[in-house]
Amino acid sequence: MTISVLSVASEAYPLVKTGGLGDVVGALPAALAAHDVNVTTLLPGYPKVMAAVEGAAALHDWPDLIGAPARLLSGTLGGHKLLVLDAPGYFAREGGPYGDGAGRDWDDNWRRFAAFGRAAADIASGAVRGFRFDLLHAHDWQSGMAPAYLRFAPAAARRVRSVMTIHNIAFQGRYDPGIFASLALPDRAFAVDGVEYYGGIGFLKAGLEAADAITTVSPTYAGEILRPDFGMGLEGLIRARAGRVHGIVNGIDPAVWNPATDPALAETYDRTSLPGRAANKRALEAAFALEPDDGPLFCVVSRLTWQKGMDVLADTVDALVAGGGRLALLGSGDAWLEHAFRQAAERHPGRVGVRIGYDEALSHLMQGGADAILIPSRFEPCGLTQLYGLAYGCVPVVARTGGLADTVIHANAAALDARVATGIQFDAVTHESLAYAIALAIQLFAEPDRWASLQRAGMAADFSWDTSGRRYAQLYRELLSA
Ligand SMILES: Nc1ncnc2c1ncn2[C@@H]1O[C@H](COP(=O)(O)OP(=O)(O)O[C@H]2O[C@H](CO)[C@@H](O)[C@H](O)[C@H]2O)[C@@H](O)[C@H]1O
C-alpha cells in the first residue's frame, strides 16, 4: 500500500537552504519514493519559494491564519509534489528565512511558524479539498506546532499520525507564555504534557510531546539527547518517551553530491581516478589565494558557531600552519568567529584563506579539492559535510560525537592495517586534541599509500538514502498499523 506523507519544513534544497535541514528535506521525497511512500513537501512562501510557484492558482484560503490571511499554492520540488503557504504578511520579506540580512531573528517568528504549523495540520487532516495524508512528518522547531495542532484538533477530526524529527535541538522555538492566547489552542494545551515549556511556550517541545514518534538523525545522537549535556532542557521529555525515539542516519543525494558528475568541479573523478583531484586542488588554491603546493590542504565548510567547535579551531590554526598544513575556510556565523578567522588569514597569507559567506558551488569544489575536512563539533546530530567528504575523497577529521561517531571509521592501527579506516576521530573538543588529530592527518598524508587507502575506503562506503529511506518507510508503516 502506498502511504502519503506531508513533510513539513522551513527549508528544502534547492529552493531554500541555510544548512543540513534543507539538504535532508530536499532529498527525502526521492529517498522515500523507492519505498512506496509518496511525499508532499510543505514550505513557507518566502520570495524564492514563491518564484517557483509563480502563476499557480490558490487551492485553499485561510482568511485569518493566526492573525493574517494565507493561501495554499502547489508546484514541484525536484519532480515531487510541493505545497507552498503563501502568506505575504509572514513570509514576503527580504533577508533569510528566520531573520533580517543582519542576522537578527524576526520578532514575530512565533506567529509565522505557529501559522505554518496550523496550516500543515489543517492540510494533513483533510481541510483542503483534494488532499488527504496518512501521516505528517515535521522537521525541527519551525514545524513543531504542526503535530500539536493535530493533537488538539476538535475530537471529530480525522486521526493523522505524526513524526517529529530533531535535526538541531539547540534551536527550540521558546517564547513567552503571553503568546498562548494567540495560538488558537484550547486552554488544556497549556500544560506540561502540551505546549508549555518551563513556564513559556516551546515549539519543538510541543512537537516532541504530541508526535507519535520522535526521530533524530543518528543512533549515537539519539542516545546522547537522553543526557542533560546534549538534551538542552528536553532530556526529561525525551527520556520519558524513549521507547518512541529512533535514530536514523541521514543519507546524501547522489544527484547533487557525486564527484563523477559534479558540475562545480574543475575535473570530475571517481575512486579509480583520484589523481583527477589535483586539478580541483589547484582551482581551490586559486579561489582562496593560497600558495600552490602539494602539501596537505585542509578545508572547513561550516556555520561559524560554538556547536561546530569553531572557537577551538580558531585557536588551532597557528598549529596547523606550523605543522605544514594549509587551510581554506568557507563559513558564516558569529561575528567574533568571522573576525578571528579573518585575522588568521592575515597572519598567514598564502597558507590560510577565508571566505565569509555562503557559496554552494564553492562548497562542492572544496570537497573535491581539499585533502581533508575539519569538523570539530561539540555536538552533531548527524553531520553532512563528513559524508560529502567521504564521497569526495576529502578525508574527514572529526570529533567523536553524534553522527560523526557513527559514520567515520577512525584510522587506528588495526583499521589502517585492515584498510577499512575512512578518517580521523578525536575525543575532547579542545585545542590539544584537535591539534593532535591534525598532526596525525599530516603524518598520514605523508604516506601516500595509506592516505589513498583512507580516501578509497571512504569513497566505497554507502551513504545513499536507500537504507535510511527504508527505515523511515518502516517506521511510518508501524505507526499506521498501531
Ligand atoms: N558557508 C557555507 N557555504 C555553503 N554551504 C555551506 C556553508 N556552511 C554550511 N554549508 C552546507 O550546509 C550543510 C550543513 O549541514 P550539516 O549537516 O553539516 O550541519 P547543520 O548544523 O546545518 O545541520 C543540522 O541538521 C543536519 C540535517 O539533519 C544534521 O546533519 C546536522 O548534524 C545538524 O546540526 C552542508 O550541506 C554544508 O555543505
mmCIF file with all atom_site columns, C-alpha atoms in Angstrom, residues 271 390 419-422 452-462:
data_model
loop_
_atom_site.group_PDB
_atom_site.id
_atom_site.type_symbol
_atom_site.label_atom_id
_atom_site.label_alt_id
_atom_site.label_comp_id
_atom_site.label_asym_id
_atom_site.label_entity_id
_atom_site.label_seq_id
_atom_site.pdbx_PDB_ins_code
_atom_site.Cartn_x
_atom_site.Cartn_y
_atom_site.Cartn_z
_atom_site.occupancy
_atom_site.B_iso_or_equiv
_atom_site.pdbx_formal_charge
_atom_site.auth_seq_id
_atom_site.auth_comp_id
_atom_site.auth_asym_id
_atom_site.auth_atom_id
_atom_site.pdbx_PDB_model_num
ATOM 1  C CA . ARG A 1 271 ? 37.680 6.082  -6.798 1.00 0.00 ? 271 ARG A CA 1
ATOM 2  C CA . LEU A 1 390 ? 33.837 10.630 2.380  1.00 0.00 ? 390 LEU A CA 1
ATOM 3  C CA . ARG A 1 419 ? 42.295 -0.894 5.115  1.00 0.00 ? 419 ARG A CA 1
ATOM 4  C CA . VAL A 1 420 ? 38.865 -0.029 6.493  1.00 0.00 ? 420 VAL A CA 1
ATOM 5  C CA . ALA A 1 421 ? 39.716 3.328  8.117  1.00 0.00 ? 421 ALA A CA 1
ATOM 6  C CA . THR A 1 422 ? 37.987 6.313  6.492  1.00 0.00 ? 422 THR A CA 1
ATOM 7  C CA . ALA A 1 452 ? 44.861 6.822  -0.721 1.00 0.00 ? 452 ALA A CA 1
ATOM 8  C CA . SER A 1 453 ? 43.550 3.846  1.220  1.00 0.00 ? 453 SER A CA 1
ATOM 9  C CA . LEU A 1 454 ? 41.640 6.213  3.555  1.00 0.00 ? 454 LEU A CA 1
ATOM 10 C CA . GLN A 1 455 ? 40.222 8.029  0.552  1.00 0.00 ? 455 GLN A CA 1
ATOM 11 C CA . ARG A 1 456 ? 39.207 4.884  -1.302 1.00 0.00 ? 456 ARG A CA 1
ATOM 12 C CA . ALA A 1 457 ? 37.600 3.260  1.743  1.00 0.00 ? 457 ALA A CA 1
ATOM 13 C CA . GLY A 1 458 ? 35.552 6.423  2.320  1.00 0.00 ? 458 GLY A CA 1
ATOM 14 C CA . MET A 1 459 ? 34.507 6.617  -1.312 1.00 0.00 ? 459 MET A CA 1
ATOM 15 C CA . ALA A 1 460 ? 33.419 2.976  -1.240 1.00 0.00 ? 460 ALA A CA 1
ATOM 16 C CA . ALA A 1 461 ? 31.203 3.448  1.832  1.00 0.00 ? 461 ALA A CA 1
ATOM 17 C CA . ASP A 1 462 ? 27.477 3.512  1.185  1.00 0.00 ? 462 ASP A CA 1
#
